[in-house]
Structure formats: C-alpha cells, structure tokens
Amino acid sequence: MQRTKQTPKIFLMYMIGYLLLMEWLIPLPEVTNTGYVPVFMAAAGFFFLVMFLQFPWWVTLLLTAGGMLFSIHSIFLDETLFSIQWWQALYIEGTTNISYMLEGRWYGMSDMFRSFLFMLLLSIMSYLLYFWIVQARRILFFFLFTVIYIGVMDTFFVYDGTTAVIRVFVLGFILMALLQWDRLVYYYPGAVQSRFVWFRWTMLALFLLACSTAVGLLLPKAEPQWPDPVPFLERTAGIETPAGSGGETVQKIGYGENDEQLGGGFEMDETPVFTASGGDVGYWRGESKNVYTGRGWESNTPERPSPVSGFYDDSVETTQQNVTVQIAQEHAGAFDFAFYPGSLQDIEVPNQNVSLEVDRYTGRASTTAAGEPLAPRRYELTYGYPEFSIEQMQSASTNDPQYIEDYFLGLPDDLPSSIREQADEITSGENNRYDKVRAVERYFNSPEFTYDTSNIAVPEQGEDYVEQFLFDTQRGYCDNFSTSMAVMLRTVGIPTRWVKGFTKGSESQAGENSTVYEVTSANAHSWVEVYFPGTGWVPFEPTRGFSSEFDYSQQENTEENNETPEREEEQQEQQQDTEEEEQQQNQEENDTQAAASSSGMPKWPFIAGGVLVLAALLYVFRFTIIKKGMLLRFRHTKDAASFTRAFYSLLRLLRHAGFDRRDGETLREYGKRMDEWFAVNDMSTLVHEYEKIHYGGRPKKENWDHITAVWAKMVHRIGT
Amino acid sequence: MKVETERSGLQQVIENIERVVVGKREEIELSLTALLAKGHVLLEDVPGVGKTMMVRAIARSIGADFKRIQFTPDLLPSDVSGVSIYNQKTQSFEFREGPVMSNVVLADEINRTSPKTQSSLLEALEEGSVTIDGRTRDLEQPFFVMATQNPIEYGGTYPLPEAQLDRFLFKLKMGYPTYEEELSVLKRVEQNHPIQELHEVLSLEDILKMQEQVSSVYVDDAVKQYIISIVNETRTHRDVQLGVSPRGSIALMKASQAFAFLKGREYVVPDDIKHLAPVALSHRIILRSDLQMVEKDGEDVIRDILSTLRVPLAGKEMVQ
C-alpha cells in the first residue's frame, strides 16, 4: 500500500467512515443475540486507529491481533490475561471450533469463536475503509450499502432506523463532499491556489447538506406505498416464515377469554387441549359474543342460565350423540366450562355431582359443583347433532324475537359505511336470509382473500378491524373472516353472533361407532352463528381454507325433491373445497414441522457467498491479474508483430484503467499525456517505437530487450 | 545520418531567422515547410508584425535573391512577370525580367491589385513558369512566394477568389508578439537592424536537394486514411458550403512530408497531419455564408473536426 501523508483532514474523513461502519453494529443487539456491542465498537475503533497510523505491516498485525484477543478476553475469559490457563482456553476454543468449521457444523461454533470471526471482519473492514477513503477517495458504494442496510433492518426487523438513516445520510454526504474535494485537487491541481477554497468548499457543502436535511425533515412524509413488504414478499416467494420476526403483535394460538382487541399474527402451538371419543361432532363450541366494538368482541348479555343450550327450534332434526372429553394435562383446571358440539343436552362428570348451566345468550356451558365453579378433567357430553333444512331457512320469516333484535343486531356508531355498502352489494341479488348469508360466506371464499396467520395487521387507533381486513389487507385468519361476516350480516339486518371454540381436531377411528378426536391449541377457531326464526342459531364458516363441520350436504340430500341442479353444483364445489381446505389445514401443521427440520442449513447461501467473494476478489485484483497475464504473455517480445500486440494490450489495459485515448488524440499526444500522468517518459518511448515500426514503413532491427523492459515498466505502473 | 545533417542545416536556418523575427518559431517552421514542399504561403495579418522581415530573413539565410512586389490597384501583369522592350541598338526585343523572376518573392497586399494582375502571379505559382509574349519562361528554382493580405481594410480591394487561394499551400497568421517578445524586438533594433548581419546558412542547391528528398519521405496508408477522413469530414460538415478538394488532400500530404523532413523523420506520423491541417486546409473551404457573422472561420471548423475525429492507428491488422 502506498504511504499517504496523514493529515487531520484525512483522519476526520476516516473517522466519519468509522461512524458509518458503527451504524452497521448498532442494530445488532436488537435483531440478533449479539451482546457487548460497545466492546466491538471499541475494538473497531482501535483497528481503525492502528490502520490509520500506518505502522509497518508486522506492527499492524501484532496490534490488531492483540486488540482482538484483549476484546475477547474482556468478554469471555475469566483467566488472567496471558496466563497459561488463558492460552489453553484459547487453544481449546480455537481447535474445537476450527474442526466444527471444517465439518460444516456451523451451529456448533461457540460464541467466543464467532466473536473472534466478527472481530476479524471488523479489522478487515477497517482496512477496506482505509483503502476506500484514504487511497481511492471513494465512499459512494459503502454509503449506499449502509443506507440499504439500515433500510432492510428497519423494514424486516424490529430495529427502528428513523434516526439512523438521518445520521447515515448526513455523515455519508459530508464524507462524499470531502472526498470529492480531494479528488478535485488530485485531478485539477491548479484549483487549489487559495487555502480558503477548501474552507469555502466545505462550508458550502455543509450548508447545502444542512438545508437539504432540514427540508427533508420538515417536509410531510408520504405513507408507505406498501403497508409492509414482508407479507407481500413472503406471499410472492411462497415462503412461510415462522412468525415472531415481525414487529407486530404476535400471540400464540389457543383459546383465550379476551377478544376485545383482535388482530396480529400468532404462532402455531401444538399443545394438546383435550381428546374426545364418541360420535359425530362438529366444531367444539366454547362461547359466543354479541357486541362488536370496532376492534374486537365483548359481551353484554344478561346471564340467563338454563340446563340445556337449546340453540335450535324443535323443527330442526337432531341426532342424539355422546362424547367423552378428556382435558389434557397442560390445560387441567383451565376451563370451568365445557366445550361441546351441536346443542348441549347434558353433562356427566364421573364421581362428581356437577350441575350444568348453559347461558342462553352466549352458549357458555358452565360447570359448577355445590355452587362453586368446577373445571372437570373428564366429562361425558350428550348433545344433539343437527341437520339444518335449507328450505326451512330459505323460507324463514324475518320476524326476529325482541331479545334477538336487542342483542344481536347492534353495531358501533362509527362503523364505516363502506362495510354496509359492500354487504348491500353482495346480498342485493338474494331475497331471503339464508341466501344472503350464503352470499356473504361465498364472498369470503373469493380469491382476493388470503388465509394467513403471521404478520397480520392490528388496526391502528381509529381504524376499524373489519374495514381494514375487507378493504386493505384482505389477509387474515378465522377472527378476521368470522368477525367480518358477522358484522356485514348485521349491517343488512341479519342477527349474528361471533362464536369461538375449536375445530373438530384430528380424527382417528377407535371402534365401530366411535372416533377419537385430538384437539390442540392449533385447532382454536372462531365462526359465525346466524339466527333463523323457526330454526334457531345456525353456524356458518366464512374462513377461507376451513369447511364447517355443519356440512349442509347431508341435510340437503334429504330434500332431494327440492334440489335444483345449481345447488348440486354448489355442493360439489363445496366438497372439493373441503378437500382443499383440509389439505390447507394439514399444511398449516406441516409447515411448523418443516421449519424445524430445515434448520439443517441450506447449502446454497454458502455457494452463492463463495461465488460472490470470488467475484469480488477477482474484481479487486483485476489489474494485478491482468498485468501478470500480460507480462507473462509478452515477456519475450522479439519482433514487430508481438510488440504490436503487446502495445495494443497495454492500450487496452490503460483504457480499462480509465485512460482512454480521446477522440482526435494522436498516439503521441496520448503517450505524452500518460507520461505526465505517471510522471515517466516510458509511454512516449513506446509510442516512438510503435511509430517507427508502423509509420516508418521499413521495420528495422530494434533493441527488443530494452523495449520490452520499458513496456513492462509501463505495465507495472498502471493501476497502482 | 544524412537526414540529421540536413536537419541541422535547417535548424540553423530557423535559428538564423529567429534572430530577426522574435517568437515566431512555428510560423518560421511552417514557412520553411512550404519552401521544402515547393509550395507558397499566404500571410494574412495586419501590417507591421514582421511579415516582410521573415521573408527577407528566409531569403538571406538560403542565399536567395529576394524581390518584393507592392501590389497596387494600377499594377499591370507585366509589372509582375516582366516585359519585352524593343532595343533600337540591337534592333530586337529584349526581355526585362519582372520581379517574379526571382527565388523568393514577397507579394505585398496581393488583394489590392486587379484580378488580372493577381492571376498573372498565381499562374506563376501553379505552373512554375510565366508566359510573356507567347513565350513560356521557366522561373528560377527554388521559387518561393509569400503573399500578404491585409484582413482589415476591405475598401478598394479585390479579395482573392477561393479557387486562387487554393494555390497557396498554407495560409498563416502572424499575430502580435507577446510583451517579452516585443521588448526583445525593441532591444534588437535599438542600434541597427539585425537583418543586415544575417549570413547565408544553406545554399540554393541544398534547398533544391532537400526538395527532392522530401518526396521520398514515407507516408503510411494509415496516415493517408487519416488525411482522407479529415477531408471527407470537411465535405459533410454542417458549417461548410464547399469542402476541401482532392488538391487539398495532396497539398496536405506533401506538406506533411516536408514537415516530417524538417523534423528529421523519414516518415510521416498522424501528428504531422494534425499539426498542418489547420493551416493547410482552412483556406480551402467555404463556410456557409450565414456563419461568417458569428466569427467562425475555416480554422475553427478544421480544429473542430480534428478534435472529434478518431485518429486511425497503423499496424492494427497485426493484432487481429
């Protein structure tokens, strides 16, 4: 490396480079598990200082290595510095980790070794920045990449880069202005007549920068054009990242009591909740809520206990079924109420006298023993499994009882009118309540809606949960779909309530008429119940990717006479949907497994990284490589032809180095310019030889050894 | 080796002239180039900048006789070329040589005389001979004419037609001397004029021999291509009404041979062409008439072309 005169100005520029590099370290604690960032910063500062002082190479090497060891010592090692134990600990660390590295067991490497590698990277960066700033006087690329880095950190991670990006902007431009001045001085030495010019230049640059920064800060900022690129990218790339990397609220899936604030993604959780064995079940109902607040669901119904749930009118055909529920170990005592399919008729807890109180409005089946709430581990349910008659629902009147109107049609006063307009539009072609409900349900099956559980938006203050889902994100899970459907139906005067519970769970055959259902937290679900006078509360499933277990096909088959062909098609579609949906449900489970199994590190990043590093090295050392090749090829120049080729390759090399022969420039002028540039007269000598050979008409005997030597000297100078 | 000695001779001529004409080395070199290429020079400049002095210095340095013709509106062709007078004693016509019958001729303010007289001189330039009373007489060799033209005064002048400008190898401008140069001029003429002390450096035979040698200077095809591409550019340039004729190409090549010889080279390089093209070609093009108002002249156009035209390299075929 050519020695450059160290001035305070160069030091200042190099330190700005250091600050830019530090912007790369600042986000690390927030996005990775890196600790002790101040130590790394101090170490990097030390490396920069050592690099700046330009000691002989071995001093630099010693100091850098010493700085690394000391930093590592201060973070990790308890032994006395440079004691025998200390060296031993280091040696053991080093050998084991290098063997891990050679075996490709990247995850085996210890924190200490990774810190060491990171230090190594920092010291290389100190060299690189020295090269960029002090030698090449160029920083644009690093500056640009720093901005991109901050942008990526801000977008994809928890890190908030608002102030960082301003810092980088200001520092980067100051550095660029200073470096630009240096380059000007280099290329136009005449420009530095007065010492004040530099001062004026710097002041002007700072002034412009201050103005643009101030204007930038004061100007109104446009909202992001993408609400968040992460889901978009994931959707495009088809990647399902494990949730939790985003900046949004992330919950674990499961059954919760509080639904006042919906939204946000959740993590899959396969903790078993209960297992059940018995007859056909639909969804497992927990309870329903009736008040939509714009952000979630609450309940304001009076307590009206009854011994049975009585969801359906007598006209609904039900089959009486039994099922035994065993609450899992993890949730023992968590539920002082029962989850049940269909309409609950009775509960029995072995060896205990338990009374059942089913709330008439919410359907919550509380279990009490001797007046105290009881959370039974095992209970047996008797319930009616319904078959709804579509025709009956289609022909049902719209005269709802008073209590239904009171509690199940309410909407927030500030509900955006767009929801009502949308609901009107969807249901405008239908003339009965059932078809309207089906129309809305179908609407949610349209392709613009996507089922997704991670990175789901939470409505901001003043935003409506349903509106956000319907018109903005259109991505979500059961809560989004069910709430939206319930609210939309209410806007067109159809009483609904929002139900939560569990899906059926994974089934396995246990005996002749008995199925075992395993229900885990991942089966937690929410759906909609619609009230039909004469039928009662009928469940519907709007969530894309789920099919309700209240498949209406069975029931419709009993009314074959009234079936229209259209309806059959619809049924087939539904059945197809069901298959797809089941696949999707399964996939949900598989994905979490896949994420776990893929942790064995894909190979391609290493290959791509290797190729990149190789390309970068080739680029950095391109002159050296090309020059070596040239010198090798033309080392025995002995005649006019080979000299001509050598001369042309020299011209190409010069052109590659940015010294192109200008239009209208003769070889002689060019040679003179090059000689002035490199402060030699070799190029003119070569041009003279070239002219003698090619313009002289009569090639003569030349002193080829001398010419080759001059040529090699010239080649050596380029790119240094 | 031979070239070297001759070059040193020429070098001495240049130094000799420089004793009289200060700071005009380039013009001196170009004038000598024209002399070696058997061409003639048109000097276009204001009076008093040393045009006459230069011609006289050249004539003295090569031991040539020097004649000066002051062109006036009433000058007749016979005043230039000579006239036959009846000698009563011998009862025959006797030819009285005109001033053109000389080695070095200064045609001062050539645009002041009538076209008829102008063309009588220009015929001499082109043919190297004059025809008087039906008899063609060869001019002395070497024959070198330097015509001057005052660009400021237009009243009562007959500007040379472009076709006749073509007969001059170069059109030069002298320009004013710099401060230091003028100071040194004043110092030199303070006591007596240095032209009186100039002595002969080369003989006329030497010059004739050199003129022969000049034609053997090698011109590579790449150089010829460069000449042609420059000339072609003048024919298509948007500011030019009439481009350079093939005669112009020949003149440029001949001049470049002489210039290379002057520089002691046995071959022409593109630099010679680039150096000579402005003075050799600028008076051979006619600019579009609307451009004469914007103070752009032929030289600007030629320099324009030279700065954008890629110079072809010889020997390219060896690399493919």
XYZ file of N, CA, C and O in Angstrom, chain A residues 257-393:
548
model
N -59.851 -15.888 26.611
C -61.100 -15.311 27.074
C -61.333 -13.923 26.513
O -62.439 -13.496 26.284
N -60.246 -13.209 26.316
C -60.367 -11.801 25.987
C -60.310 -11.603 24.476
O -59.331 -11.938 23.838
N -61.374 -11.026 23.912
C -61.404 -10.786 22.472
C -61.642 -9.317 22.180
O -62.118 -8.951 21.113
N -61.292 -8.465 23.142
C -61.583 -7.046 22.937
C -60.695 -6.430 21.876
O -61.034 -5.440 21.261
N -59.528 -6.993 21.716
C -58.605 -6.457 20.711
C -58.175 -7.610 19.825
O -57.389 -8.459 20.218
N -58.714 -7.628 18.600
C -58.342 -8.698 17.681
C -57.240 -8.195 16.768
O -56.948 -7.010 16.675
N -56.653 -9.128 16.049
C -55.633 -8.757 15.069
C -54.263 -9.203 15.522
O -54.057 -9.650 16.634
N -53.332 -9.081 14.611
C -51.970 -9.524 14.881
C -51.803 -10.970 14.500
O -52.778 -11.720 14.382
N -50.580 -11.347 14.262
C -50.338 -12.732 13.880
C -50.264 -13.610 15.108
O -50.322 -13.151 16.230
N -50.177 -14.900 14.881
C -49.962 -15.766 16.033
C -49.069 -16.920 15.641
O -48.887 -17.231 14.468
N -48.510 -17.511 16.651
C -47.641 -18.640 16.427
C -48.432 -19.908 16.567
O -49.339 -20.001 17.394
N -48.059 -20.871 15.785
C -48.715 -22.163 15.905
C -48.264 -22.834 17.204
O -47.123 -22.701 17.626
N -49.193 -23.521 17.791
C -48.877 -24.166 19.056
C -49.614 -25.485 19.068
O -50.833 -25.528 18.926
N -48.870 -26.539 19.168
C -49.481 -27.851 19.047
C -49.768 -28.491 20.406
O -49.902 -29.694 20.503
N -49.828 -27.658 21.423
C -50.119 -28.227 22.731
C -51.508 -28.854 22.733
O -52.471 -28.214 22.333
N -51.613 -30.099 23.153
C -52.955 -30.704 23.201
C -53.844 -29.996 24.216
O -53.379 -29.563 25.274
N -55.111 -29.849 23.877
C -56.065 -29.241 24.805
C -56.952 -30.324 25.413
O -57.090 -30.440 26.606
N -57.527 -31.128 24.530
C -58.283 -32.260 25.055
C -58.408 -33.320 23.983
O -58.170 -33.049 22.799
N -58.713 -34.501 24.409
C -59.051 -35.548 23.456
C -60.483 -35.963 23.747
O -60.962 -35.844 24.882
N -61.149 -36.398 22.715
C -62.547 -36.788 22.899
C -62.791 -38.044 22.106
O -62.151 -38.264 21.083
N -63.682 -38.878 22.570
C -64.048 -40.034 21.775
C -65.545 -40.192 21.840
O -66.165 -39.981 22.881
N -66.127 -40.512 20.712
C -67.563 -40.673 20.681
C -68.075 -40.542 19.277
O -67.380 -40.883 18.325
N -69.275 -40.009 19.117
C -69.947 -39.941 17.828
C -69.501 -38.753 17.015
O -68.438 -38.169 17.224
N -70.361 -38.403 16.041
C -70.041 -37.280 15.169
C -70.024 -35.992 15.981
O -70.917 -35.755 16.787
N -69.015 -35.190 15.699
C -69.014 -33.873 16.310
C -68.835 -32.841 15.214
O -68.312 -33.140 14.148
N -69.267 -31.649 15.457
C -68.970 -30.540 14.547
C -67.836 -29.773 15.157
O -66.845 -30.343 15.592
N -67.936 -28.463 15.179
C -66.965 -27.671 15.889
C -67.266 -27.752 17.373
O -68.401 -27.910 17.781
N -66.212 -27.591 18.166
C -66.365 -27.550 19.616
C -66.633 -26.120 20.014
O -65.800 -25.242 19.819
N -67.807 -25.932 20.610
C -68.215 -24.571 20.885
C -67.783 -24.184 22.287
O -67.952 -24.934 23.242
N -67.178 -23.020 22.422
C -66.854 -22.506 23.752
C -67.924 -21.536 24.187
O -68.802 -21.851 24.976
N -67.888 -20.358 23.614
C -68.938 -19.390 23.898
C -69.029 -18.433 22.723
O -68.174 -18.417 21.846
N -70.066 -17.621 22.720
C -70.213 -16.627 21.668
C -70.265 -15.248 22.296
O -70.537 -15.105 23.483
N -69.992 -14.242 21.481
C -70.064 -12.868 21.955
C -70.946 -12.095 21.006
O -71.092 -12.451 19.831
N -71.484 -10.995 21.502
C -72.500 -10.336 20.691
C -72.213 -8.877 20.386
O -72.857 -8.287 19.531
N -71.228 -8.236 21.062
C -71.025 -6.810 20.833
C -69.729 -6.603 20.065
O -68.650 -6.964 20.531
N -69.880 -6.025 18.879
C -68.696 -5.693 18.098
C -68.311 -4.252 18.411
O -69.134 -3.345 18.319
N -67.043 -4.047 18.777
C -66.615 -2.713 19.214
C -65.844 -1.947 18.160
O -65.489 -0.794 18.373
N -65.613 -2.578 17.037
C -64.744 -1.930 16.052
C -63.325 -2.473 16.144
O -62.545 -2.339 15.215
N -63.013 -3.054 17.283
C -61.678 -3.621 17.458
C -61.748 -5.091 17.858
O -60.784 -5.834 17.652
N -62.866 -5.487 18.437
C -62.976 -6.868 18.880
C -64.387 -7.137 19.371
O -65.321 -6.411 19.033
N -64.513 -8.184 20.165
C -65.826 -8.612 20.610
C -65.916 -8.547 22.127
O -64.971 -8.881 22.841
N -67.075 -8.130 22.581
C -67.367 -8.168 24.002
C -68.751 -8.765 24.175
O -69.445 -9.057 23.215
N -69.105 -8.886 25.421
C -70.404 -9.490 25.696
C -71.188 -8.564 26.626
O -70.618 -8.023 27.575
N -72.474 -8.336 26.346
C -73.262 -7.520 27.272
C -74.622 -8.145 27.578
O -75.540 -7.474 28.013
N -74.682 -9.434 27.281
C -75.977 -10.080 27.506
C -76.133 -10.398 29.003
O -75.148 -10.674 29.677
N -77.354 -10.357 29.477
C -77.582 -10.734 30.867
C -77.371 -12.232 31.033
O -77.462 -12.992 30.069
N -77.047 -12.640 32.238
C -76.877 -14.067 32.465
C -78.237 -14.715 32.543
O -79.118 -14.288 33.274
N -78.442 -15.699 31.744
C -79.731 -16.385 31.708
C -79.462 -17.873 31.634
O -79.434 -18.459 30.560
N -79.108 -18.474 32.770
C -78.711 -19.878 32.710
C -79.899 -20.792 32.430
O -81.028 -20.474 32.814
N -79.619 -21.863 31.764
C -80.630 -22.897 31.554
C -79.900 -24.236 31.528
O -78.693 -24.264 31.304
N -80.566 -25.318 31.789
C -79.875 -26.611 31.847
C -79.433 -27.117 30.474
O -78.543 -27.960 30.391
N -80.042 -26.654 29.419
C -79.620 -27.087 28.081
C -79.340 -25.859 27.229
O -79.820 -24.764 27.526
N -78.597 -26.079 26.161
C -78.245 -24.891 25.368
C -79.400 -24.430 24.511
O -79.616 -23.240 24.335
N -80.176 -25.402 23.965
C -81.364 -25.040 23.220
C -81.138 -24.079 22.083
O -81.843 -23.088 21.947
N -80.134 -24.386 21.253
C -79.840 -23.491 20.131
C -80.883 -23.570 19.038
O -81.102 -22.618 18.306
N -81.475 -24.746 18.907
C -82.311 -24.981 17.733
C -83.761 -25.131 18.155
O -84.065 -25.601 19.239
N -84.630 -24.714 17.261
C -86.052 -24.941 17.488
C -86.357 -26.424 17.317
O -85.550 -27.180 16.785
N -87.514 -26.781 17.733
C -87.864 -28.202 17.705
C -87.906 -28.746 16.293
O -87.749 -29.939 16.058
N -88.163 -27.861 15.365
C -88.298 -28.334 13.981
C -86.986 -28.866 13.413
O -86.979 -29.556 12.412
N -85.886 -28.512 14.019
C -84.602 -28.980 13.500
C -84.388 -30.422 13.920
O -84.535 -30.771 15.085
N -84.073 -31.231 12.932
C -83.840 -32.639 13.236
C -82.480 -32.788 13.892
O -81.470 -32.306 13.366
N -82.420 -33.402 14.998
C -81.131 -33.644 15.648
C -80.988 -35.128 15.959
O -81.969 -35.832 16.144
N -79.755 -35.562 15.939
C -79.458 -36.921 16.359
C -78.760 -36.823 17.705
O -77.820 -36.026 17.842
N -79.220 -37.606 18.616
C -78.594 -37.540 19.925
C -77.288 -38.316 19.914
O -77.214 -39.437 19.435
N -76.243 -37.706 20.427
C -74.920 -38.325 20.393
C -74.278 -38.179 21.754
O -74.639 -37.313 22.546
N -73.233 -39.007 21.973
C -72.462 -38.918 23.204
C -70.985 -38.799 22.872
O -70.509 -39.387 21.896
N -70.309 -38.071 23.709
C -68.864 -37.996 23.525
C -68.223 -37.804 24.889
O -68.784 -37.137 25.770
N -67.050 -38.433 25.062
C -66.329 -38.302 26.317
C -65.118 -37.418 26.087
O -64.337 -37.641 25.150
N -64.987 -36.409 26.925
C -63.907 -35.445 26.739
C -62.904 -35.609 27.862
O -63.279 -35.686 29.027
N -61.641 -35.676 27.497
C -60.574 -35.758 28.487
C -59.679 -34.535 28.303
O -58.985 -34.384 27.298
N -59.682 -33.628 29.272
C -58.850 -32.418 29.174
C -57.391 -32.814 29.372
O -57.065 -33.607 30.245
N -56.522 -32.263 28.531
C -55.104 -32.629 28.582
C -54.449 -32.088 29.842
O -54.919 -31.131 30.442
N -53.319 -32.751 30.152
C -52.569 -32.392 31.341
C -52.252 -30.899 31.388
O -52.396 -30.246 32.410
N -51.835 -30.381 30.203
C -51.382 -28.995 30.157
C -52.489 -28.000 30.492
O -52.227 -26.875 30.884
N -53.737 -28.418 30.279
C -54.828 -27.476 30.483
C -55.729 -27.873 31.647
O -56.846 -27.382 31.750
N -55.197 -28.746 32.486
C -56.027 -29.193 33.601
C -56.417 -28.000 34.459
O -55.592 -27.170 34.827
N -57.711 -27.898 34.721
C -58.183 -26.819 35.578
C -58.340 -25.493 34.888
O -58.695 -24.492 35.510
N -58.049 -25.450 33.569
C -58.087 -24.162 32.878
C -59.501 -23.756 32.510
O -59.816 -22.577 32.438
N -60.354 -24.728 32.247
C -61.686 -24.394 31.760
C -62.734 -24.813 32.780
O -62.913 -25.998 33.040
N -63.447 -23.822 33.340
C -64.552 -24.197 34.206
C -65.848 -24.212 33.425
O -66.909 -23.852 33.892
N -65.720 -24.559 32.188
C -66.893 -24.742 31.329
C -66.555 -25.824 30.327
O -65.384 -26.187 30.162
N -67.557 -26.299 29.637
C -67.345 -27.426 28.729
C -67.365 -26.950 27.289
O -68.089 -26.020 26.943
N -66.499 -27.584 26.470
C -66.583 -27.413 25.023
C -67.485 -28.503 24.500
O -67.338 -29.661 24.880
N -68.416 -28.129 23.639
C -69.353 -29.152 23.181
C -69.729 -28.924 21.736
O -69.770 -27.803 21.248
N -70.013 -30.017 21.051
C -70.519 -29.897 19.681
C -72.035 -29.808 19.688
O -72.682 -30.173 20.679
N -72.619 -29.336 18.595
C -74.068 -29.297 18.440
C -74.744 -28.501 19.534
O -74.279 -27.446 19.935
N -75.820 -29.029 19.998
C -76.576 -28.373 21.059
C -76.530 -29.251 22.305
O -76.905 -30.418 22.274
N -76.013 -28.670 23.381
C -75.721 -29.470 24.568
C -77.004 -29.828 25.313
O -77.885 -28.987 25.499
N -77.054 -31.082 25.712
C -78.234 -31.512 26.452
C -77.912 -31.910 27.883
O -78.664 -31.632 28.785
N -76.739 -32.533 28.032
C -76.428 -32.984 29.397
C -74.930 -33.187 29.539
O -74.228 -33.416 28.551
N -74.455 -33.086 30.756
C -73.048 -33.350 31.033
C -72.960 -34.241 32.249
O -73.749 -34.124 33.192
N -72.009 -35.169 32.203
C -71.786 -36.022 33.375
C -70.319 -36.074 33.664
O -69.507 -36.344 32.777
N -70.011 -35.804 34.918
C -68.616 -35.906 35.329
C -68.510 -37.107 36.240
O -69.292 -37.234 37.181
N -67.609 -38.039 35.941
C -67.524 -39.237 36.748
C -67.243 -38.900 38.214
O -66.413 -38.035 38.500
N -67.933 -39.578 39.059
C -67.717 -39.480 40.510
C -67.997 -38.099 41.078
O -67.518 -37.748 42.138
N -68.668 -37.252 40.326
C -68.947 -35.931 40.883
C -70.340 -35.498 40.493
O -70.810 -35.768 39.397
N -70.960 -34.802 41.373
C -72.284 -34.283 41.087
C -72.137 -32.873 40.568
O -71.902 -31.932 41.320
N -72.249 -32.770 39.293
C -71.990 -31.477 38.656
C -73.272 -30.969 38.037
O -74.011 -31.719 37.412
N -73.555 -29.698 38.261
C -74.734 -29.144 37.607
C -74.294 -28.294 36.420
O -73.248 -27.649 36.442
N -75.101 -28.340 35.396
C -74.764 -27.660 34.142
C -75.590 -26.397 34.018
O -76.797 -26.407 34.196
N -74.907 -25.296 33.713
C -75.625 -24.049 33.458
C -75.179 -23.523 32.101
O -74.044 -23.112 31.934
N -76.086 -23.585 31.124
C -75.754 -23.079 29.793
C -76.367 -21.708 29.634
O -77.568 -21.533 29.785
N -75.523 -20.736 29.339
C -76.047 -19.381 29.177
C -76.844 -19.301 27.895
O -76.389 -19.729 26.835
N -77.996 -18.734 27.994
C -78.904 -18.718 26.868
C -78.373 -17.835 25.736
O -78.639 -18.071 24.555
N -77.637 -16.807 26.088
C -77.157 -15.879 25.063
C -75.802 -16.277 24.499
O -75.552 -16.197 23.308
N -74.914 -16.686 25.376
C -73.555 -16.957 24.897
C -73.322 -18.432 24.638
O -72.380 -18.804 23.956
N -74.171 -19.286 25.191
C -73.974 -20.704 24.996
C -72.858 -21.250 25.842
O -72.406 -22.368 25.640
N -72.355 -20.499 26.792
C -71.273 -20.982 27.634
C -71.835 -21.994 28.609
O -72.792 -21.724 29.334
N -71.198 -23.168 28.618
C -71.709 -24.246 29.452
C -70.885 -24.350 30.719
O -69.894 -25.072 30.775
N -71.271 -23.574 31.730
C -70.508 -23.558 32.964
C -70.815 -24.798 33.784
O -71.940 -25.289 33.806
N -69.760 -25.290 34.390
C -69.953 -26.459 35.254
C -69.717 -26.027 36.692
O -68.689 -25.418 36.998
N -70.666 -26.332 37.529
C -70.488 -25.986 38.935
C -70.753 -27.217 39.769
O -71.538 -28.101 39.391
N -70.076 -27.248 40.872
C -70.337 -28.305 41.846
C -70.530 -27.617 43.181
O -69.655 -26.864 43.612
N -71.680 -27.807 43.764
C -72.018 -27.221 45.054
C -71.851 -25.712 45.017
O -71.278 -25.090 45.901
N -72.319 -25.097 43.896
C -72.304 -23.647 43.810
C -70.974 -23.052 43.402
O -70.896 -21.883 43.049
N -69.896 -23.836 43.424
C -68.573 -23.322 43.060
C -68.234 -23.737 41.634
O -68.592 -24.838 41.215
N -67.584 -22.869 40.870
C -67.164 -23.265 39.512
C -66.213 -24.443 39.585
O -65.347 -24.496 40.454
N -66.407 -25.371 38.687
C -65.572 -26.562 38.687
C -65.001 -26.770 37.287
O -65.687 -26.567 36.295
N -63.739 -27.106 37.263
C -63.117 -27.393 35.978
C -62.831 -28.875 35.902
O -61.805 -29.332 36.375
N -63.745 -29.652 35.338
C -63.555 -31.100 35.340
C -62.499 -31.533 34.328
O -62.360 -30.927 33.282
N -61.739 -32.602 34.695
C -60.753 -33.126 33.773
C -61.390 -34.023 32.737
O -60.918 -34.144 31.619
N -62.490 -34.658 33.126
C -63.087 -35.635 32.220
C -64.587 -35.534 32.354
O -65.115 -35.455 33.463
N -65.235 -35.441 31.230
C -66.687 -35.387 31.312
C -67.308 -36.005 30.077
O -66.664 -36.117 29.044
N -68.557 -36.384 30.239
C -69.260 -37.006 29.124
C -70.418 -36.117 28.721
O -71.178 -35.650 29.569
N -70.489 -35.858 27.419
C -71.492 -34.920 26.936
C -72.581 -35.658 26.181
O -72.310 -36.610 25.456
N -73.769 -35.192 26.342
C -74.874 -35.637 25.498
C -75.347 -34.425 24.722
O -75.592 -33.355 25.302
N -75.429 -34.572 23.421
C -75.750 -33.394 22.608
C -76.556 -33.797 21.410
O -76.566 -34.962 20.998
N -77.211 -32.825 20.840
C -77.964 -33.061 19.623
C -77.174 -32.597 18.424
O -76.747 -31.446 18.359
N -76.936 -33.539 17.500
C -76.196 -33.178 16.295
C -77.197 -32.776 15.231
O -78.025 -33.560 14.803
N -77.156 -31.527 14.796
C -78.271 -31.001 13.993
C -78.141 -31.280 12.507
O -77.040 -31.451 11.994
N -79.276 -31.311 11.867
C -79.318 -31.271 10.407
C -80.244 -30.147 10.029
O -81.444 -30.198 10.333
N -79.676 -29.131 9.409
C -80.473 -27.948 9.106
C -81.145 -28.105 7.767
O -80.517 -28.552 6.799
N -82.361 -27.700 7.698
C -83.084 -27.775 6.436
C -82.923 -26.441 5.714
O -83.332 -25.399 6.210
N -82.304 -26.532 4.566
C -82.060 -25.293 3.823
C -83.363 -24.634 3.432
O -83.528 -23.423 3.546
N -84.290 -25.487 3.015
C -85.558 -24.908 2.570
C -86.253 -24.155 3.697
O -86.770 -23.057 3.527
N -86.167 -24.762 4.859
C -86.796 -24.126 6.009
C -86.145 -22.770 6.290
O -86.828 -21.793 6.589
N -84.836 -22.748 6.149
C -84.136 -21.494 6.411
C -84.449 -20.474 5.336
O -84.605 -19.294 5.608
